[in-house]
Amino acid sequence: MAREFKPQIVTANDLLLGDVIYLTKAGNWSRRHEDAHVAVSADQAQTMLAHASARQDEIVGAYLAEVTLDDSGTPHPVHFREAFRTRGPSNYFHGKQAEV
Amino acid sequence: MYAYDEFDQAFVRERVRQFRGQVEKRLDGSLTEDEFKPLRLMNGLYLQLHAYMLRVAIPYGTLDSRKMRQLAMIAEKWDKGYGHFTTRQNIQFNWPKLKDVPDMLEALADVGMHAIQTSGNCVRNVTADHFAGAAADEIEDPRPTAELIRQWSTDHPEFQFLPRKFKIAITGAPNDRAVTKAHDIGIRMVRSEQGEPGYEIIVGGGLGRSPFIGKVLRDFLPRAHLLPYLEAILQVYNLSGRRDNKFKARIKILVHETGLEEIRDAVEATFERVLEEFEYPSDALISEIASHFEPPEFDNTQTLAFEEAQEADPLLRSFVETNVSQHKNPAYGIVTVSTKPVGGTPGDVTADQMRVIADLAERYGHDEIRISHEQNAVLPHVRKADIPAVHAALREAGLATANIGLVSDIIACPGMDYCALATARSIPIAQEIAERFHALKLEHEIGELKIKISGCINACGHHHVGHIGILGLDKAGVENYQVTLGGDATETMALGERAGPGFAAGELIPALERLVETYLDLRRDRSETFLAAYRRLGAAPFLAALYPEDERHAA
Ligand code: SF4
């Protein structure tokens, strides 16, 4: 039986700065996880990933990450690794947590 | 200190020039990431979790104030004002921007430093005893040999695409401070029965997912044969090392699967052939290299000021007890500067602190600095009479933590706070342990206790050889910490034994506290270290402390 699809977003690292970015609905890249466009089917996720991966001159290493949605439909990371990527390291106030 | 010759200078500059062009091509879209990635890795540039990371080699952990000041400048100008010293005597900058990296490499080249061979399947930065040239127990300074190996292995055409990365460590003292038995090749300087200088060659050690203690391949190799012998080992490995499986590609697996005797036969046969063709350096070259490592001119006058200052200042006394080691010259001490203040990140040093260390090295330390695999900085030659002044300056810079070898002198890899490969965080665990034992005021009572933490199975934090080792894992999407006990990184190397099920982050610190309290209860007296008590008593009482609810361990 096919595995039940869980909502996913596309994330990558910015080519120039190396920081974490998310693919938005408008097809741009955002620094904020909550701006990420959520794929609700496997086909949509694959299409979004292909679209993102083609943008080599902006990003490095796009991949799909699972999310959960809250009542307002905002995505939240499932895995702790992705949660860390939304903020930055825990030893200093550096990375996303300092920028956003 | 060894300085680059014109050849090195030109070579490094050329590599920077090439890389600048490659970065431009990546940015203008003429190189894809797949094409660019191997090129950036050849220049020590990784892409980590939150940013790029530039890894810079500090050959055999040796640098001077000029180099240190340049690292400080780089940290300030192109990073976030600090650098991270690693267990392989490298420094890592955690936040560079891609476009700035060529300038950073150029600035490194200005002081004879680079990031070449800090990544990839080649011979990596050669590491050495951080007390080299200073330690009272030393047979001979290992750095001229390390430098010889550096020159031979840098850009060696045959060994740029080995089955996997290759690590060489060397010690000139019988007390092994360079973890030689956990390297692909470990080299110990020895003397023959006739007093002739030579090397013991150890092969096939390594940590990571399959840890092995290195085995002695040759118990005495005459000095002049070193490079052809290393060349023979690398040739055998290059030919026979497994390339079909990344996890089995290290020489430790080859030695383990093939057997030491067979490997030895292959190496010796290759060595005979290599020796005939090998234009190994003449004694003149070795002596020329060694001349750059001549000991400084020591001032041998001893004064009582040092003892008197310790009498008067308990903080200084405590610092000297833990952070000052015996120098070969009785008028001197080796000062280890801890990068591990309570609550700090092991190995992190700010640009200002780097400058303080540089100033102290220049003023009081014959301009010599070392970085240890334990992620601390070392001033190898400080006149005892100057130690009070050095201590005072370190205090002011927040660098005088008196904890070398103690429970808070933790090796911790960057873990999931930075590293893309990690399965859990290491740094917050190190911070919590240091804070907890500081609050208990037990650190000095406990005495020598080495805790080593890795954020994944790759074991950059050397957890296998920690008296207490901690491995961060991902257990169904939650950080979990596996404890090992009884590891030892020295000449009596042992791999820690896995204690049992891992701990959730919140359970780990109380478990370690129970473990250490058990040790304090059971030790014969203060002179019996945790490791000695563990060896005497076996695992059972310690497992009972870690897992009190598990009756199998109850005494
Ligand atoms: S042990 Fe793992 S997490 Fe730690 S630095 Fe090495 S690869 Fe990264």
XYZ file of C-alpha atoms and ligand atoms in Angstrom:
663
model
C 0.000 0.000 0.000
C 1.308 3.447 -0.884
C 2.589 5.399 2.059
C 0.242 8.158 3.099
C 1.529 11.489 1.815
C 2.569 13.998 4.453
C 2.753 17.706 3.552
C 6.203 18.765 2.341
C 8.100 21.911 1.525
C 11.195 22.552 -0.581
C 14.254 23.845 1.229
C 17.824 24.546 0.121
C 20.826 26.734 0.921
C 21.437 30.086 -0.705
C 24.340 29.932 -3.145
C 25.996 33.153 -2.089
C 25.419 33.185 1.667
C 24.904 29.498 2.333
C 21.939 30.156 4.603
C 18.694 28.204 4.681
C 15.941 29.168 2.233
C 12.472 27.943 1.366
C 10.573 27.875 -1.893
C 7.471 30.097 -1.772
C 4.205 29.894 -3.620
C 5.303 32.660 -5.976
C 8.339 30.577 -6.858
C 10.764 32.827 -4.976
C 13.033 31.977 -2.081
C 12.272 33.107 1.445
C 14.407 33.002 4.594
C 11.295 32.281 6.659
C 9.946 28.788 7.096
C 6.395 30.052 7.420
C 6.578 31.451 3.879
C 7.253 28.018 2.410
C 4.782 26.694 -0.096
C 3.325 23.395 1.063
C 2.945 20.504 -1.350
C -0.120 18.445 -0.587
C 0.541 15.592 -2.990
C 3.589 13.596 -3.994
C 3.269 14.793 -7.572
C 3.158 18.407 -6.512
C 6.179 17.902 -4.251
C 8.180 16.376 -7.103
C 7.218 19.185 -9.456
C 8.250 21.799 -6.913
C 11.533 20.029 -6.268
C 12.317 19.808 -9.974
C 11.521 23.489 -10.371
C 13.786 24.384 -7.442
C 16.630 22.095 -8.484
C 16.753 23.734 -11.883
C 17.685 27.031 -10.260
C 21.340 26.170 -9.837
C 22.489 29.750 -10.093
C 20.661 30.709 -6.891
C 20.755 27.725 -4.591
C 22.553 24.587 -3.471
C 21.060 21.216 -2.643
C 17.269 21.533 -2.755
C 15.326 18.777 -1.015
C 11.879 18.020 0.369
C 11.204 18.257 4.089
C 8.101 17.078 5.892
C 5.987 19.612 7.765
C 2.882 19.722 9.901
C 0.286 22.410 9.396
C -1.340 24.380 12.176
C -4.925 25.565 12.130
C -4.053 28.564 10.003
C -2.250 26.344 7.498
C 1.237 27.579 8.453
C 3.884 24.867 8.057
C 6.063 23.753 11.003
C 9.084 21.439 10.771
C 8.584 17.806 11.761
C 12.186 16.792 12.355
C 14.428 18.551 14.877
C 17.080 19.046 12.222
C 14.679 21.130 10.177
C 13.610 23.000 13.301
C 17.267 23.911 13.963
C 17.601 25.036 10.365
C 14.800 27.543 10.892
C 16.735 29.323 13.648
C 20.510 28.744 13.701
C 22.942 27.322 16.245
C 22.065 26.955 19.916
C 25.371 28.290 21.276
C 25.186 31.801 19.823
C 22.483 34.138 18.668
C 23.624 33.715 15.089
C 22.034 32.627 11.861
C 18.330 32.958 11.196
C 17.369 33.761 14.781
C 19.474 36.923 14.584
C 18.396 37.901 11.100
C 14.648 37.466 11.166
C 59.227 27.854 13.035
C 59.180 26.523 9.522
C 58.429 29.105 6.849
C 57.184 28.371 3.355
C 59.816 28.425 0.686
C 59.270 30.128 -2.672
C 57.860 26.956 -4.184
C 55.197 26.663 -1.472
C 54.353 30.338 -1.792
C 53.929 30.192 -5.543
C 51.928 26.974 -5.315
C 49.501 28.350 -2.735
C 49.059 31.654 -4.594
C 48.341 29.795 -7.812
C 45.680 27.704 -6.080
C 44.023 30.850 -4.723
C 44.035 32.412 -8.181
C 42.473 29.288 -9.663
C 39.816 29.156 -6.989
C 38.923 32.795 -7.461
C 38.171 32.016 -11.089
C 36.151 28.951 -10.133
C 34.024 30.945 -7.673
C 33.384 33.575 -10.331
C 32.294 30.870 -12.742
C 29.968 29.353 -10.172
C 28.434 32.733 -9.455
C 27.931 33.632 -13.100
C 26.336 30.261 -13.738
C 29.017 28.713 -15.947
C 29.749 26.009 -13.349
C 27.001 23.875 -11.829
C 27.109 22.901 -8.180
C 28.008 19.344 -9.155
C 31.019 20.692 -11.046
C 31.916 23.248 -8.412
C 31.543 21.134 -5.264
C 34.732 19.043 -5.711
C 36.625 22.257 -6.491
C 35.445 24.060 -3.368
C 36.134 20.994 -1.230
C 39.687 20.910 -2.588
C 39.990 24.346 -1.025
C 38.499 23.380 2.311
C 35.111 24.975 1.678
C 32.111 22.984 2.901
C 28.439 23.852 2.905
C 27.092 23.151 6.370
C 23.711 23.424 8.015
C 23.372 27.217 8.257
C 26.252 28.536 6.177
C 29.488 27.733 4.399
C 32.421 26.597 6.507
C 36.081 27.126 5.656
C 38.503 24.653 7.199
C 42.090 25.855 7.454
C 45.014 23.600 8.261
C 47.369 24.361 11.106
C 50.128 21.912 10.240
C 51.074 19.868 13.321
C 49.180 22.452 15.363
C 52.061 24.913 15.229
C 51.670 28.625 14.613
C 53.133 31.943 15.641
C 51.713 35.323 16.612
C 51.668 36.581 13.033
C 49.550 33.671 11.863
C 47.284 33.894 14.892
C 46.706 37.608 14.328
C 45.837 36.919 10.721
C 43.290 34.311 11.817
C 41.843 36.952 14.143
C 41.662 39.443 11.281
C 39.927 36.894 9.038
C 37.456 36.024 11.805
C 36.576 39.664 12.197
C 36.547 40.783 8.613
C 34.798 37.878 6.922
C 33.217 35.865 9.701
C 31.438 36.544 12.982
C 34.476 37.387 15.072
C 35.545 33.935 16.195
C 37.071 30.697 14.962
C 36.639 27.090 16.016
C 39.655 24.868 16.704
C 39.051 21.226 15.861
C 40.348 17.842 16.981
C 42.534 17.702 13.889
C 44.443 20.873 14.676
C 42.484 22.830 12.085
C 40.605 26.060 12.509
C 37.121 26.391 11.031
C 35.319 29.586 10.147
C 31.593 28.972 10.361
C 30.016 31.870 8.492
C 31.934 32.877 5.361
C 30.151 34.083 2.255
C 31.058 32.319 -0.952
C 32.274 35.459 -2.675
C 34.643 36.298 0.218
C 36.399 32.946 0.382
C 39.066 33.724 -2.264
C 39.995 36.847 -0.253
C 40.162 34.767 2.908
C 42.459 32.283 1.196
C 44.588 35.138 -0.088
C 44.906 36.506 3.449
C 45.922 33.061 4.653
C 48.522 32.789 1.901
C 49.981 36.095 3.088
C 51.071 34.342 6.280
C 51.894 30.951 4.761
C 48.619 29.219 5.553
C 46.025 27.512 3.391
C 43.042 25.192 3.280
C 44.445 22.705 0.772
C 43.880 19.031 1.600
C 41.623 19.834 4.533
C 38.948 17.890 2.671
C 38.816 15.091 0.145
C 40.304 11.630 -0.166
C 43.896 12.678 0.262
C 46.470 12.896 3.058
C 44.987 15.416 5.463
C 46.695 17.846 7.811
C 49.504 16.006 9.620
C 48.923 16.259 13.347
C 51.423 16.050 16.174
C 51.878 16.206 19.923
C 50.893 19.726 20.955
C 53.756 19.827 23.445
C 56.251 19.124 20.643
C 59.640 20.659 21.220
C 58.832 21.481 24.827
C 57.724 18.389 26.750
C 59.987 17.032 29.466
C 59.294 13.450 28.371
C 60.151 14.009 24.723
C 62.733 11.877 22.922
C 62.843 14.275 20.012
C 60.771 17.076 18.502
C 58.355 15.378 16.064
C 57.721 18.518 14.013
C 60.605 18.268 11.535
C 59.286 14.826 10.639
C 55.730 16.175 10.438
C 56.961 18.966 8.167
C 58.793 16.457 5.970
C 55.541 14.488 5.633
C 53.611 17.678 4.920
C 55.952 18.578 2.084
C 55.867 15.053 0.654
C 52.100 14.640 0.882
C 50.984 18.101 -0.272
C 49.785 17.804 -3.845
C 51.406 14.361 -4.151
C 50.026 13.381 -7.576
C 49.600 9.707 -6.753
C 47.686 10.265 -3.521
C 45.051 12.859 -4.407
C 42.341 10.239 -5.018
C 42.803 7.627 -2.359
C 39.906 5.305 -1.485
C 39.165 7.644 1.466
C 40.711 10.446 3.488
C 43.987 9.591 5.174
C 45.200 10.854 8.524
C 48.721 10.735 9.927
C 49.712 11.663 13.484
C 53.123 11.757 15.085
C 54.527 11.912 18.581
C 58.093 12.340 19.760
C 57.307 11.283 23.334
C 56.423 7.921 24.858
C 53.377 9.541 26.483
C 51.084 9.720 23.526
C 49.318 13.091 23.376
C 48.655 12.792 19.633
C 46.218 9.836 19.659
C 48.560 8.051 17.237
C 46.787 4.712 17.607
C 43.545 6.147 16.242
C 45.037 7.322 12.948
C 45.454 5.677 9.566
C 49.163 5.902 10.266
C 50.547 6.696 13.694
C 54.232 7.446 14.048
C 56.153 7.273 17.305
C 59.719 8.466 17.447
C 61.914 5.863 19.090
C 65.564 4.952 19.426
C 67.110 1.651 18.400
C 69.105 -0.386 20.908
C 72.186 1.334 19.525
C 70.626 4.728 20.160
C 69.908 5.430 16.508
C 66.829 7.636 15.897
C 63.930 6.055 14.064
C 60.205 5.426 14.123
C 57.634 2.906 15.217
C 54.960 2.757 12.542
C 51.394 2.009 13.561
C 48.728 1.391 10.973
C 44.992 0.933 10.684
C 43.725 2.834 13.684
C 40.652 4.980 13.440
C 37.420 5.934 15.128
C 34.162 6.525 13.248
C 31.559 3.875 12.642
C 34.019 0.973 12.992
C 36.641 1.960 15.517
C 39.993 0.166 15.555
C 43.170 0.548 17.560
C 46.167 0.829 15.245
C 48.603 -2.068 15.035
C 52.377 -1.938 14.903
C 53.526 -2.514 11.333
C 57.217 -1.873 11.942
C 58.691 -1.504 15.382
C 61.791 0.236 14.116
C 62.175 2.136 10.879
C 65.430 4.038 10.370
C 64.878 7.744 9.928
C 66.074 7.950 6.333
C 63.515 5.337 5.261
C 60.448 7.151 6.481
C 59.099 8.613 3.258
C 59.668 5.552 1.050
C 58.012 3.442 3.732
C 54.999 5.763 3.940
C 54.900 5.790 0.159
C 54.788 1.987 0.212
C 51.898 1.936 2.712
C 49.944 4.465 0.675
C 50.592 2.526 -2.535
C 49.315 -0.688 -1.004
C 46.273 1.104 0.353
C 45.628 2.962 -2.891
C 45.645 -0.309 -4.792
C 43.884 -2.602 -2.341
C 41.677 -0.314 -0.253
C 37.996 -0.934 -0.910
C 36.500 1.589 -3.250
C 33.181 -0.239 -3.564
C 31.865 0.882 -0.194
C 32.587 4.259 1.363
C 32.155 2.859 4.861
C 34.730 0.152 4.268
C 37.253 2.213 2.371
C 39.555 3.246 5.230
C 42.880 1.470 5.688
C 41.677 0.180 9.077
C 39.173 -2.028 7.231
C 41.855 -3.228 4.826
C 44.122 -4.145 7.730
C 41.252 -5.798 9.575
C 39.921 -7.758 6.611
C 43.268 -8.717 5.107
C 45.188 -9.292 8.309
C 48.215 -7.451 9.602
C 50.764 -10.037 8.418
C 49.578 -9.981 4.843
C 49.535 -6.184 4.793
C 52.996 -6.111 6.277
C 54.294 -8.467 3.566
C 52.717 -6.327 0.878
C 54.115 -3.115 2.348
C 57.597 -4.556 2.797
C 57.667 -5.898 -0.763
C 56.488 -2.554 -2.116
C 58.958 -0.755 0.100
C 61.884 -2.663 -1.402
C 60.815 -1.574 -4.830
C 60.061 2.011 -3.813
C 63.379 2.341 -2.046
C 65.268 1.675 -5.266
C 63.526 4.460 -7.160
C 62.655 6.843 -4.410
C 64.586 10.035 -4.258
C 63.981 10.438 -0.592
C 65.327 13.525 1.015
C 68.957 13.469 1.772
C 70.048 13.954 5.329
C 70.851 17.492 4.242
C 67.170 18.245 3.627
C 66.101 16.694 6.898
C 68.727 18.727 8.742
C 67.674 21.831 6.860
C 64.061 21.331 7.960
C 65.152 20.553 11.516
C 67.143 23.780 11.656
C 63.861 25.681 11.460
C 62.692 23.967 14.611
C 65.723 24.677 16.743
C 64.644 25.292 20.326
C 64.547 28.970 21.249
C 67.295 30.429 23.372
C 66.128 29.668 26.832
C 66.824 31.889 29.778
C 67.811 29.361 32.381
C 67.700 31.547 35.432
C 65.281 30.220 37.973
C 63.692 32.536 40.464
C 61.610 32.050 43.558
C 59.072 34.584 42.289
C 56.983 31.845 40.689
C 56.604 29.841 43.908
C 55.968 32.977 45.922
C 53.296 34.185 43.533
C 51.513 30.841 43.823
C 51.651 31.028 47.625
C 50.001 34.418 47.466
C 47.343 33.659 44.848
C 45.195 30.519 45.087
C 43.747 31.130 41.638
C 47.210 31.119 40.145
C 48.067 27.999 42.137
C 45.031 26.189 40.826
C 45.830 27.331 37.275
C 49.405 26.078 37.557
C 48.259 22.728 38.952
C 45.951 22.008 36.046
C 47.137 24.069 33.083
C 50.933 24.106 33.382
C 52.915 21.048 32.295
C 56.507 20.095 32.776
C 58.910 21.638 30.313
C 62.212 20.059 29.362
C 63.892 23.134 30.780
C 63.199 23.341 34.525
C 63.067 27.149 34.378
C 60.107 26.923 31.983
C 56.560 25.638 31.933
C 54.145 24.676 29.162
C 50.973 26.727 29.543
C 47.751 25.319 28.158
C 45.123 27.957 27.498
C 41.683 26.444 27.920
C 39.112 27.299 25.256
C 36.483 25.823 27.547
C 35.158 28.307 30.051
C 32.102 26.994 31.896
C 29.155 27.304 29.517
C 31.372 28.060 26.515
C 31.739 26.205 23.238
C 34.771 23.898 23.254
C 37.325 25.125 20.730
C 35.818 28.540 20.070
C 38.114 31.530 20.437
C 37.210 35.122 19.642
C 39.365 37.382 17.512
C 40.258 39.437 20.595
C 41.253 36.310 22.466
C 43.373 35.171 19.530
C 45.193 38.484 19.721
C 45.754 38.078 23.456
C 47.261 34.651 22.857
C 49.396 36.106 20.054
C 50.588 38.961 22.279
C 51.450 36.594 25.110
C 53.304 34.249 22.790
C 55.319 37.142 21.468
C 56.030 38.720 24.802
C 56.534 35.676 27.006
C 56.558 32.610 24.800
C 59.327 32.856 22.169
C 56.556 33.521 19.653
C 55.319 29.946 19.626
C 51.728 28.728 19.834
C 50.250 25.286 19.446
C 46.693 24.088 19.000
C 45.926 20.757 20.614
C 43.649 18.014 19.342
C 41.807 18.620 22.586
C 40.845 22.006 21.102
C 42.955 24.102 23.452
C 45.766 26.549 22.719
C 49.238 26.038 24.129
C 52.105 28.414 24.900
C 54.879 25.843 24.856
C 57.760 27.872 26.260
C 56.908 30.230 29.110
C 59.520 31.127 31.705
C 58.125 30.171 35.091
C 58.849 33.654 36.349
C 56.489 35.002 33.667
C 53.624 32.606 34.331
C 51.934 34.923 36.894
C 51.853 37.725 34.308
C 50.585 35.361 31.622
C 47.905 34.107 33.992
C 46.800 37.641 34.828
C 46.494 38.540 31.140
C 44.589 35.335 30.392
C 42.194 36.057 33.240
C 41.412 39.420 31.822
C 40.636 37.843 28.457
C 38.428 35.113 29.936
C 41.019 32.508 29.009
C 42.295 31.393 32.408
C 39.862 28.548 33.108
C 41.834 26.085 35.230
C 40.309 22.902 33.892
C 42.783 21.067 31.670
C 42.128 17.331 31.921
C 39.123 17.881 34.191
C 35.470 17.120 33.650
C 34.744 20.409 31.824
C 37.738 20.120 29.472
C 35.442 18.369 27.045
C 36.150 17.606 23.421
C 32.954 18.330 21.519
C 32.568 18.341 17.768
C 30.307 21.034 16.265
C 27.411 18.551 16.063
C 24.067 19.578 14.692
C 24.545 23.190 15.628
C 26.748 23.451 12.527
C 27.544 20.153 10.885
C 25.454 18.916 7.973
C 26.237 15.282 8.792
C 25.227 15.369 12.450
C 22.470 13.311 13.982
C 22.264 15.350 17.221
C 23.815 18.360 18.905
C 27.060 18.142 20.887
C 27.705 21.687 22.050
C 24.696 22.126 24.379
C 25.563 18.801 26.024
C 29.134 19.959 26.669
C 27.803 23.225 28.033
C 25.351 21.517 30.362
C 27.927 19.074 31.709
C 30.376 21.886 32.458
C 27.670 23.965 34.104
C 26.337 21.102 36.180
C 29.700 20.037 37.600
C 30.649 23.646 38.156
C 27.485 24.096 40.224
C 28.350 20.960 42.205
C 31.859 22.365 42.877
C 33.216 18.876 42.298
C 35.482 19.383 39.335
C 38.824 19.483 41.132
C 37.706 16.772 43.553
C 36.965 14.452 40.637
C 40.360 15.034 39.058
C 41.298 13.716 35.641
C 38.222 12.759 33.660
C 38.019 13.016 29.896
C 34.591 13.426 28.364
C 34.383 13.390 24.592
C 31.236 14.063 22.584
C 30.431 13.439 18.923
C 27.299 14.542 17.112
C 27.283 11.477 14.874
C 28.894 8.147 14.217
C 31.816 9.811 12.390
C 33.330 10.422 15.818
C 35.132 13.727 15.189
C 34.658 14.299 18.923
C 36.639 11.082 19.645
C 33.870 9.683 21.851
C 35.226 6.125 21.525
C 38.351 7.098 23.428
C 36.726 9.266 26.094
C 36.824 7.956 29.644
C 33.184 8.806 29.231
C 32.161 8.978 25.589
C 28.905 10.452 24.364
C 27.493 9.865 20.897
C 24.530 11.915 19.716
C 21.963 9.958 17.733
C 18.606 10.505 16.125
C 16.106 8.160 17.703
C 12.845 8.443 15.815
C 13.254 12.172 15.342
C 14.435 12.909 18.898
C 18.002 13.625 20.025
C 19.355 10.683 21.994
C 22.751 10.153 23.605
C 24.639 6.884 23.751
C 27.236 6.562 26.532
C 30.490 4.593 26.292
C 32.787 3.943 29.225
C 36.459 3.221 29.698
C 37.918 4.664 26.518
C 41.505 5.915 26.554
C 43.220 8.083 23.926
C 46.815 7.612 25.079
C 49.545 5.009 24.578
C 47.383 2.599 26.594
C 44.546 3.164 24.135
C 41.230 1.464 24.721
C 37.901 1.797 22.994
C 35.043 2.607 25.312
C 32.388 -0.014 25.896
C 28.821 0.834 25.063
C 26.973 1.172 28.346
C 23.409 0.386 27.283
C 20.418 2.189 25.848
C 20.899 5.860 25.039
C 19.554 8.737 27.088
C 17.193 11.517 26.133
C 18.927 14.895 26.410
C 17.166 15.678 29.687
C 18.136 12.346 31.255
C 21.781 12.434 30.325
C 23.196 14.934 32.797
C 21.573 13.328 35.883
C 22.847 9.943 34.670
C 26.387 11.301 34.346
C 26.102 12.811 37.791
C 25.157 9.409 39.258
C 28.040 7.860 37.360
C 30.583 10.322 38.712
C 29.211 10.084 42.256
C 29.614 6.323 42.066
C 33.210 6.795 41.074
C 33.798 9.180 43.990
C 32.289 6.618 46.366
C 34.233 3.669 45.035
C 37.668 5.054 44.292
C 40.513 3.987 46.562
C 41.661 7.539 47.068
C 42.100 10.754 45.130
C 44.985 9.344 43.166
C 42.791 6.719 41.522
C 41.363 8.315 38.389
C 37.958 7.490 36.941
C 39.632 5.400 34.254
C 41.775 3.499 36.761
C 38.738 2.818 38.950
C 36.774 1.642 35.921
C 39.576 -0.703 34.947
C 39.850 -2.085 38.479
C 36.146 -2.476 39.178
C 34.787 -3.313 35.749
C 31.654 -1.901 34.232
C 29.008 -3.295 36.630
C 28.900 -0.597 39.350
C 28.980 2.149 36.745
C 26.209 0.582 34.711
C 24.159 0.233 37.888
C 24.606 3.972 38.412
C 23.614 4.811 34.855
C 20.615 2.464 34.836
C 19.446 2.215 38.448
C 16.097 0.805 37.396
C 17.733 -2.104 35.593
C 18.202 -4.878 38.159
C 20.699 -6.805 36.058
C 23.339 -4.250 36.980
C 22.494 -4.020 40.651
C 25.320 -5.283 42.858
S 31.210 13.727 14.491
Fe 29.591 13.961 13.002
S 28.523 15.774 13.754
Fe 30.472 15.832 14.689
S 31.704 17.109 13.318
Fe 32.042 14.946 12.787
S 30.654 14.586 11.122
Fe 29.931 16.438 12.161
